[in-house]
Amino acid sequence: MPDNNDKTEILCDQVLRACSSKTPLAIRSGNSKLFYGRDVQGEPLPLDEHNGILSYKASELVITARSGSRISDIESALDEHGQQLAFEPPCHSDQSTIGGAIACGLSGPARPFHGAARDFVLGAKIINGKGELMQFGGQVMKNVAGYDVSRLMVGAQGTLGVLLEISLKVLPKAEAETTLAFEIDAVEGHKMLRGWLIDGHPVTASCHYQGVLSVRLSSTENSISNAHRKMGGEVVANDLWQQLRHQSHPCFEQANLWRLSLPPAAVIHNEDDQLIEWGGALRWKVSNNDLFEQAQRLGGHATRYNINSSPAQENSSDEIFQPLQAGMLAIHKRIKHALDPNNILNPARLYKEL
Amino acid sequence: MSTSTDKKLVIRCLQKILPTESVLHKEEDLRPYECDGLSAYQQVPMVVVLPETIKQIEDILSFCTNQTIPVVARGAGTGLSGGALPLENGILMSLARLSRIQNIDIDNRTARVQPGVRNLAISEAASSYGLYYAPDPSSQIACSIGGNVAENAGGVHCLKYGLTVHNILKLEVITMQGEHLTIGSDALDSPGYDLLALMTGSEGLLGVITEITVKLLPKPEAANVILAAFDDVATAGQAVSNIIADGILPAGLELMDNAALRAADDFVNAGYPRDAAAILLCEIDGTSAEVADRLEHAQNVLRTSGATEIRVAHDEQQRAKFWAGRKAAFPAVGRLSPDYYCMDGTIPRYQIANVLTRISELSNEYRLPIVNVFHAGDGNLHPLILYDANIDGELERTEELGGKILEICVEAGGTITGEHGVGMEKINQMCVQFNSMELQQFHAIKHAFDPDELLNPGKAIPTLHRCAEFGAMHVHHGQLPHPELERF
Ligand SMILES: Cc1cc2nc3c(=O)[nH]c(=O)nc-3n(C[C@H](O)[C@H](O)[C@H](O)COP(=O)(O)OP(=O)(O)OC[C@H]3O[C@@H](n4cnc5c(N)ncnc54)[C@H](O)[C@@H]3O)c2cc1C
């Protein structure tokens, strides 16, 4: 039976032709994350019709799907077996695809506790910039044969290869979930949180915003009520975490928003407009100036994060992502060249030079 | 110039970089470095160097690049795939003397360590803060964290806590070209490509790792282990799938067959049920309440999956005893036979029963006993083939049998190596797992870091030429496993 949702051949052909004519390709899927990177001028390479779940066995904790599969479809399949994408990828619209999620490499509130998108990638089928169809990794939990090219694709935003199929590790959902809220300032709140983490409470998300620290606990009922007894706090609704995950929280509507990824204990100031997640390791902040230097001083990096704006033009001097040190940029260019020698895959999406 | 004058010159130059006693060149000093944990492959290097500073490493690499001398990095030499096997005309660089724990950061829950630090030493140093480093290879008292990163080492606890790649944040790396790269950061993610993932498991081919920042986890409040006995290995294999499918994520889930559990029991008196065809050790950890709830749940699943006997460790001492048998399994098996050969194929869990049956058929066919003790939760098999290297041809037959087991793993949808790496040992099987385009892609990535192919050349990624010869050899025996694969 022909599989109408398998566009592998068409896509390979298009990349091959683009490679020989040196035509840049703009890889597109759900189009929900255009803001997260620079504008790509090129012939569109649509992936949304290349979709479908290829295999899923609950006992394996692995799902394999074509890149154009919608995250919502994948999550409904997992939900039937009480499983989840534990890195909680943000979906900026219901069109968001798994390929887009992996290419961008973004992860939601559970990230410090369950792991990031890259942590759950087990394997990938890709087309490189020469139009070659290749498979790396696999569908098993552990695999050290060859370099980890499938994880290299995560966050590369298509600049190293067109993602066709992705195998992801999935996890069982916890039996129960509760959110506790505490009225406390950011500095004191994070001290308290650090103590709870060392004590091993089943924390799976944290958020500090406008004087309230919210903490999500996921575990068995007994374990959660024990933790609640020890931690105190008021039980509140769980919907905050969905708003944070999908970045629909009011905080994300602000113009000139910056995403700061920092060591969790990097100095915190009590600022009302700042939203802090990930136990201190992720901070959202409004600023008219760019925060690259400040983030670097604190041991991390910054990203310009304007969900409602259009992507930065190709020639714009406004970097979206933290500029790379010279040595790192050089190795990035050589890796790009190793996978996409003619520079046709989403050129300049991440950095002008790549 | 003859090779011996060459060698003298090299030694003299290296002695300008390092103290004389840190440059080993006499036969008797070189011998201890002739192999790693896979002693079937041996090669004495031209020179061994023992740097103690980053500057020395840098100078050694730059000297070798200028003179086009190949370099092999070595951690503790416990690798099981010949990854640290020296080259006859090359320099072996041991990182064992860079063994300082630079810093433990309690607030950020990280440790910054030099590459020669032993895996277990990190957890020991972090212990008084209630923290530990999660990946725990069975070799953890000896193996180095640098070697762990290079192999992406796993351990008993990686089903729940992940492999090395999931537990490191930042690397300092020096390439053969002398570039210093800071890969990753103290934050949870970094801009640009995920070079941290690319370096992890790259088997010392891309750069020399000079510092590692690892994540530390809070020690779980509670942990306990269930020992379940089965009268059939396949049933035990099925029970593994059932546990996971039922929503339990054990901290460890290990399977031992009868031969393995008897050997272990003889060795450390673990109190195992000696007549069982197989046992599972299922460890649950977390908060006390969680552990109580999940122990109950797991016992129910094991019972309905056909366990003939279920024991829950009644105290910490018995828990330690149950695990002592598993941890001593390799040396215990070592007492059964003059030599053993450890395989590392990984398969989907639902294939465990099927693949174990086929392995036992091969064992009969080759008349070489095979003992199984492995990370069942991850589907990571460790068939141990028992042989005697002193019997003519037995090593060759063992290697052939091992190769076939790996090919069965690939056929079953798995991989030739879950955690031990390709090294020298599985280089031919790489031609079974990857086609020529994929292998060429690997070489292109290697060249991005090491254009002259001077760092650990000839390991991990076979040349297409080598695959052509291997393919031809296999066709000759009439047992090519994947005739549809393109070959050269
Ligand atoms: C009894 C026993 C049990 C084992 N159990 C496990 C297990 O449970 N799980 C597991 O994953 N492995 C296991 N192993 C295998 C082995 O211990 C691991 O592969 C370990 O990570 C190797 O570390 P090492 O320091 O000994 O590295 P080595 O053997 O010295 O080197 C391994 C590779 O790493 C490279 N390398 C070493 N240091 C560096 C560096 N600083 N920079 C760049 N490259 C470097 C070398 O070139 C080589 O390719 C076991 C081994 C034994 C002997």
PDB file of N, CA, C and O in Angstrom, chain B residues 81-128:
ATOM      1  N   SER B  81      36.822  -1.984  24.346  1.00  0.00           N
ATOM      2  CA  SER B  81      36.748  -2.131  22.896  1.00  0.00           C
ATOM      3  C   SER B  81      38.069  -1.777  22.202  1.00  0.00           C
ATOM      4  O   SER B  81      38.110  -1.623  20.999  1.00  0.00           O
ATOM      5  N   GLY B  82      39.126  -1.647  22.982  1.00  0.00           N
ATOM      6  CA  GLY B  82      40.420  -1.331  22.369  1.00  0.00           C
ATOM      7  C   GLY B  82      40.539   0.120  21.930  1.00  0.00           C
ATOM      8  O   GLY B  82      41.388   0.450  21.105  1.00  0.00           O
ATOM      9  N   GLY B  83      39.705   0.997  22.502  1.00  0.00           N
ATOM     10  CA  GLY B  83      39.745   2.417  22.123  1.00  0.00           C
ATOM     11  C   GLY B  83      41.068   3.067  22.473  1.00  0.00           C
ATOM     12  O   GLY B  83      41.560   3.932  21.758  1.00  0.00           O
ATOM     13  N   ALA B  84      41.680   2.650  23.576  1.00  0.00           N
ATOM     14  CA  ALA B  84      42.948   3.245  24.006  1.00  0.00           C
ATOM     15  C   ALA B  84      44.138   2.381  23.593  1.00  0.00           C
ATOM     16  O   ALA B  84      45.244   2.538  24.116  1.00  0.00           O
ATOM     17  N   LEU B  85      43.896   1.474  22.646  1.00  0.00           N
ATOM     18  CA  LEU B  85      45.005   0.654  22.141  1.00  0.00           C
ATOM     19  C   LEU B  85      46.046   1.570  21.481  1.00  0.00           C
ATOM     20  O   LEU B  85      45.704   2.368  20.628  1.00  0.00           O
ATOM     21  N   PRO B  86      47.311   1.465  21.896  1.00  0.00           N
ATOM     22  CA  PRO B  86      48.333   2.354  21.330  1.00  0.00           C
ATOM     23  C   PRO B  86      48.627   2.041  19.862  1.00  0.00           C
ATOM     24  O   PRO B  86      48.242   0.999  19.355  1.00  0.00           O
ATOM     25  N   LEU B  87      49.319   2.957  19.223  1.00  0.00           N
ATOM     26  CA  LEU B  87      49.793   2.732  17.861  1.00  0.00           C
ATOM     27  C   LEU B  87      51.301   2.557  17.914  1.00  0.00           C
ATOM     28  O   LEU B  87      51.989   3.268  18.653  1.00  0.00           O
ATOM     29  N   GLU B  88      51.800   1.666  17.105  1.00  0.00           N
ATOM     30  CA  GLU B  88      53.218   1.322  17.130  1.00  0.00           C
ATOM     31  C   GLU B  88      54.100   2.552  16.913  1.00  0.00           C
ATOM     32  O   GLU B  88      55.095   2.747  17.593  1.00  0.00           O
ATOM     33  N   ASN B  89      53.689   3.399  15.986  1.00  0.00           N
ATOM     34  CA  ASN B  89      54.496   4.569  15.657  1.00  0.00           C
ATOM     35  C   ASN B  89      53.952   5.830  16.326  1.00  0.00           C
ATOM     36  O   ASN B  89      54.226   6.936  15.895  1.00  0.00           O
ATOM     37  N   GLY B  90      53.141   5.633  17.368  1.00  0.00           N
ATOM     38  CA  GLY B  90      52.462   6.784  17.949  1.00  0.00           C
ATOM     39  C   GLY B  90      52.813   7.024  19.401  1.00  0.00           C
ATOM     40  O   GLY B  90      53.548   6.272  20.039  1.00  0.00           O
ATOM     41  N   ILE B  91      52.242   8.107  19.902  1.00  0.00           N
ATOM     42  CA  ILE B  91      52.440   8.483  21.297  1.00  0.00           C
ATOM     43  C   ILE B  91      51.164   8.181  22.060  1.00  0.00           C
ATOM     44  O   ILE B  91      50.068   8.489  21.596  1.00  0.00           O
ATOM     45  N   LEU B  92      51.320   7.532  23.185  1.00  0.00           N
ATOM     46  CA  LEU B  92      50.178   7.297  24.051  1.00  0.00           C
ATOM     47  C   LEU B  92      50.218   8.354  25.148  1.00  0.00           C
ATOM     48  O   LEU B  92      51.209   8.470  25.872  1.00  0.00           O
ATOM     49  N   MET B  93      49.121   9.123  25.250  1.00  0.00           N
ATOM     50  CA  MET B  93      49.088  10.181  26.255  1.00  0.00           C
ATOM     51  C   MET B  93      48.140   9.779  27.373  1.00  0.00           C
ATOM     52  O   MET B  93      46.927   9.743  27.191  1.00  0.00           O
ATOM     53  N   SER B  94      48.720   9.450  28.519  1.00  0.00           N
ATOM     54  CA  SER B  94      47.891   9.087  29.663  1.00  0.00           C
ATOM     55  C   SER B  94      47.470  10.340  30.404  1.00  0.00           C
ATOM     56  O   SER B  94      48.290  11.218  30.681  1.00  0.00           O
ATOM     57  N   LEU B  95      46.175  10.431  30.731  1.00  0.00           N
ATOM     58  CA  LEU B  95      45.684  11.612  31.449  1.00  0.00           C
ATOM     59  C   LEU B  95      45.499  11.322  32.930  1.00  0.00           C
ATOM     60  O   LEU B  95      44.913  12.110  33.665  1.00  0.00           O
ATOM     61  N   ALA B  96      46.052  10.172  33.362  1.00  0.00           N
ATOM     62  CA  ALA B  96      45.820   9.719  34.730  1.00  0.00           C
ATOM     63  C   ALA B  96      46.332  10.697  35.781  1.00  0.00           C
ATOM     64  O   ALA B  96      45.814  10.765  36.893  1.00  0.00           O
ATOM     65  N   ARG B  97      47.368  11.484  35.428  1.00  0.00           N
ATOM     66  CA  ARG B  97      47.924  12.387  36.436  1.00  0.00           C
ATOM     67  C   ARG B  97      47.131  13.684  36.588  1.00  0.00           C
ATOM     68  O   ARG B  97      47.406  14.464  37.494  1.00  0.00           O
ATOM     69  N   LEU B  98      46.214  13.906  35.662  1.00  0.00           N
ATOM     70  CA  LEU B  98      45.339  15.074  35.862  1.00  0.00           C
ATOM     71  C   LEU B  98      44.140  14.595  36.658  1.00  0.00           C
ATOM     72  O   LEU B  98      43.094  14.275  36.105  1.00  0.00           O
ATOM     73  N   SER B  99      44.326  14.497  37.953  1.00  0.00           N
ATOM     74  CA  SER B  99      43.330  13.792  38.762  1.00  0.00           C
ATOM     75  C   SER B  99      42.798  14.652  39.902  1.00  0.00           C
ATOM     76  O   SER B  99      42.474  14.158  40.959  1.00  0.00           O
ATOM     77  N   ARG B 100      42.712  15.971  39.647  1.00  0.00           N
ATOM     78  CA  ARG B 100      42.219  16.864  40.696  1.00  0.00           C
ATOM     79  C   ARG B 100      40.731  17.146  40.528  1.00  0.00           C
ATOM     80  O   ARG B 100      40.254  17.391  39.428  1.00  0.00           O
ATOM     81  N   ILE B 101      40.025  17.113  41.646  1.00  0.00           N
ATOM     82  CA  ILE B 101      38.665  17.632  41.658  1.00  0.00           C
ATOM     83  C   ILE B 101      38.803  19.116  41.913  1.00  0.00           C
ATOM     84  O   ILE B 101      39.228  19.525  42.994  1.00  0.00           O
ATOM     85  N   GLN B 102      38.504  19.933  40.915  1.00  0.00           N
ATOM     86  CA  GLN B 102      38.804  21.373  41.012  1.00  0.00           C
ATOM     87  C   GLN B 102      37.860  22.082  41.961  1.00  0.00           C
ATOM     88  O   GLN B 102      38.244  23.002  42.650  1.00  0.00           O
ATOM     89  N   ASN B 103      36.579  21.647  41.913  1.00  0.00           N
ATOM     90  CA  ASN B 103      35.597  22.444  42.625  1.00  0.00           C
ATOM     91  C   ASN B 103      34.291  21.669  42.722  1.00  0.00           C
ATOM     92  O   ASN B 103      33.878  21.034  41.764  1.00  0.00           O
ATOM     93  N   ILE B 104      33.673  21.718  43.903  1.00  0.00           N
ATOM     94  CA  ILE B 104      32.307  21.206  44.007  1.00  0.00           C
ATOM     95  C   ILE B 104      31.424  22.382  44.349  1.00  0.00           C
ATOM     96  O   ILE B 104      31.669  23.083  45.329  1.00  0.00           O
ATOM     97  N   ASP B 105      30.444  22.647  43.498  1.00  0.00           N
ATOM     98  CA  ASP B 105      29.577  23.815  43.654  1.00  0.00           C
ATOM     99  C   ASP B 105      28.228  23.311  44.168  1.00  0.00           C
ATOM    100  O   ASP B 105      27.431  22.751  43.410  1.00  0.00           O
ATOM    101  N   ILE B 106      28.009  23.506  45.458  1.00  0.00           N
ATOM    102  CA  ILE B 106      26.811  22.920  46.074  1.00  0.00           C
ATOM    103  C   ILE B 106      25.550  23.618  45.576  1.00  0.00           C
ATOM    104  O   ILE B 106      24.539  22.972  45.288  1.00  0.00           O
ATOM    105  N   ASP B 107      25.610  24.954  45.467  1.00  0.00           N
ATOM    106  CA  ASP B 107      24.413  25.692  45.066  1.00  0.00           C
ATOM    107  C   ASP B 107      23.969  25.337  43.653  1.00  0.00           C
ATOM    108  O   ASP B 107      22.785  25.231  43.358  1.00  0.00           O
ATOM    109  N   ASN B 108      24.949  25.160  42.770  1.00  0.00           N
ATOM    110  CA  ASN B 108      24.592  24.798  41.396  1.00  0.00           C
ATOM    111  C   ASN B 108      24.552  23.283  41.189  1.00  0.00           C
ATOM    112  O   ASN B 108      24.235  22.815  40.100  1.00  0.00           O
ATOM    113  N   ARG B 109      24.923  22.533  42.194  1.00  0.00           N
ATOM    114  CA  ARG B 109      24.966  21.078  42.134  1.00  0.00           C
ATOM    115  C   ARG B 109      25.802  20.586  40.944  1.00  0.00           C
ATOM    116  O   ARG B 109      25.317  19.850  40.075  1.00  0.00           O
ATOM    117  N   THR B 110      27.051  21.023  40.912  1.00  0.00           N
ATOM    118  CA  THR B 110      27.963  20.586  39.864  1.00  0.00           C
ATOM    119  C   THR B 110      29.339  20.309  40.458  1.00  0.00           C
ATOM    120  O   THR B 110      29.653  20.779  41.554  1.00  0.00           O
ATOM    121  N   ALA B 111      30.156  19.555  39.729  1.00  0.00           N
ATOM    122  CA  ALA B 111      31.554  19.371  40.103  1.00  0.00           C
ATOM    123  C   ALA B 111      32.402  19.609  38.866  1.00  0.00           C
ATOM    124  O   ALA B 111      32.045  19.165  37.767  1.00  0.00           O
ATOM    125  N   ARG B 112      33.499  20.347  39.047  1.00  0.00           N
ATOM    126  CA  ARG B 112      34.424  20.592  37.940  1.00  0.00           C
ATOM    127  C   ARG B 112      35.661  19.756  38.216  1.00  0.00           C
ATOM    128  O   ARG B 112      36.281  19.894  39.271  1.00  0.00           O
ATOM    129  N   VAL B 113      35.980  18.858  37.299  1.00  0.00           N
ATOM    130  CA  VAL B 113      37.044  17.896  37.587  1.00  0.00           C
ATOM    131  C   VAL B 113      37.990  17.740  36.399  1.00  0.00           C
ATOM    132  O   VAL B 113      37.621  18.002  35.251  1.00  0.00           O
ATOM    133  N   GLN B 114      39.203  17.285  36.695  1.00  0.00           N
ATOM    134  CA  GLN B 114      40.158  16.983  35.632  1.00  0.00           C
ATOM    135  C   GLN B 114      39.824  15.603  35.046  1.00  0.00           C
ATOM    136  O   GLN B 114      39.153  14.799  35.688  1.00  0.00           O
ATOM    137  N   PRO B 115      40.318  15.320  33.831  1.00  0.00           N
ATOM    138  CA  PRO B 115      39.868  14.104  33.140  1.00  0.00           C
ATOM    139  C   PRO B 115      40.300  12.802  33.807  1.00  0.00           C
ATOM    140  O   PRO B 115      39.649  11.775  33.640  1.00  0.00           O
ATOM    141  N   GLY B 116      41.400  12.844  34.571  1.00  0.00           N
ATOM    142  CA  GLY B 116      41.903  11.600  35.157  1.00  0.00           C
ATOM    143  C   GLY B 116      41.219  11.219  36.466  1.00  0.00           C
ATOM    144  O   GLY B 116      41.542  10.191  37.062  1.00  0.00           O
ATOM    145  N   VAL B 117      40.268  12.038  36.912  1.00  0.00           N
ATOM    146  CA  VAL B 117      39.574  11.727  38.171  1.00  0.00           C
ATOM    147  C   VAL B 117      38.752  10.448  37.979  1.00  0.00           C
ATOM    148  O   VAL B 117      38.086  10.279  36.964  1.00  0.00           O
ATOM    149  N   ARG B 118      38.814   9.564  38.953  1.00  0.00           N
ATOM    150  CA  ARG B 118      38.041   8.323  38.855  1.00  0.00           C
ATOM    151  C   ARG B 118      36.555   8.626  39.030  1.00  0.00           C
ATOM    152  O   ARG B 118      36.170   9.475  39.837  1.00  0.00           O
ATOM    153  N   ASN B 119      35.741   7.893  38.325  1.00  0.00           N
ATOM    154  CA  ASN B 119      34.283   8.077  38.393  1.00  0.00           C
ATOM    155  C   ASN B 119      33.789   8.097  39.837  1.00  0.00           C
ATOM    156  O   ASN B 119      33.096   9.017  40.259  1.00  0.00           O
ATOM    157  N   LEU B 120      34.174   7.094  40.605  1.00  0.00           N
ATOM    158  CA  LEU B 120      33.636   6.978  41.970  1.00  0.00           C
ATOM    159  C   LEU B 120      34.124   8.107  42.878  1.00  0.00           C
ATOM    160  O   LEU B 120      33.422   8.516  43.799  1.00  0.00           O
ATOM    161  N   ALA B 121      35.326   8.619  42.578  1.00  0.00           N
ATOM    162  CA  ALA B 121      35.895   9.669  43.430  1.00  0.00           C
ATOM    163  C   ALA B 121      34.998  10.912  43.439  1.00  0.00           C
ATOM    164  O   ALA B 121      34.952  11.643  44.429  1.00  0.00           O
ATOM    165  N   ILE B 122      34.267  11.140  42.351  1.00  0.00           N
ATOM    166  CA  ILE B 122      33.388  12.316  42.302  1.00  0.00           C
ATOM    167  C   ILE B 122      32.251  12.141  43.304  1.00  0.00           C
ATOM    168  O   ILE B 122      31.970  13.031  44.111  1.00  0.00           O
ATOM    169  N   SER B 123      31.614  10.976  43.262  1.00  0.00           N
ATOM    170  CA  SER B 123      30.513  10.743  44.204  1.00  0.00           C
ATOM    171  C   SER B 123      31.008  10.752  45.644  1.00  0.00           C
ATOM    172  O   SER B 123      30.315  11.239  46.546  1.00  0.00           O
ATOM    173  N   GLU B 124      32.217  10.220  45.857  1.00  0.00           N
ATOM    174  CA  GLU B 124      32.765  10.222  47.219  1.00  0.00           C
ATOM    175  C   GLU B 124      32.971  11.644  47.713  1.00  0.00           C
ATOM    176  O   GLU B 124      32.630  11.985  48.846  1.00  0.00           O
ATOM    177  N   ALA B 125      33.502  12.494  46.833  1.00  0.00           N
ATOM    178  CA  ALA B 125      33.768  13.877  47.240  1.00  0.00           C
ATOM    179  C   ALA B 125      32.474  14.653  47.474  1.00  0.00           C
ATOM    180  O   ALA B 125      32.426  15.571  48.288  1.00  0.00           O
ATOM    181  N   ALA B 126      31.416  14.281  46.742  1.00  0.00           N
ATOM    182  CA  ALA B 126      30.156  15.026  46.840  1.00  0.00           C
ATOM    183  C   ALA B 126      29.263  14.499  47.952  1.00  0.00           C
ATOM    184  O   ALA B 126      28.292  15.135  48.346  1.00  0.00           O
ATOM    185  N   SER B 127      29.616  13.331  48.455  1.00  0.00           N
ATOM    186  CA  SER B 127      28.739  12.601  49.362  1.00  0.00           C
ATOM    187  C   SER B 127      28.359  13.397  50.613  1.00  0.00           C
ATOM    188  O   SER B 127      27.201  13.384  51.037  1.00  0.00           O
ATOM    189  N   SER B 128      29.333  14.116  51.183  1.00  0.00           N
ATOM    190  CA  SER B 128      29.021  14.806  52.439  1.00  0.00           C
ATOM    191  C   SER B 128      28.023  15.946  52.224  1.00  0.00           C
ATOM    192  O   SER B 128      27.463  16.465  53.171  1.00  0.00           O
TER     193      SER B 128
END
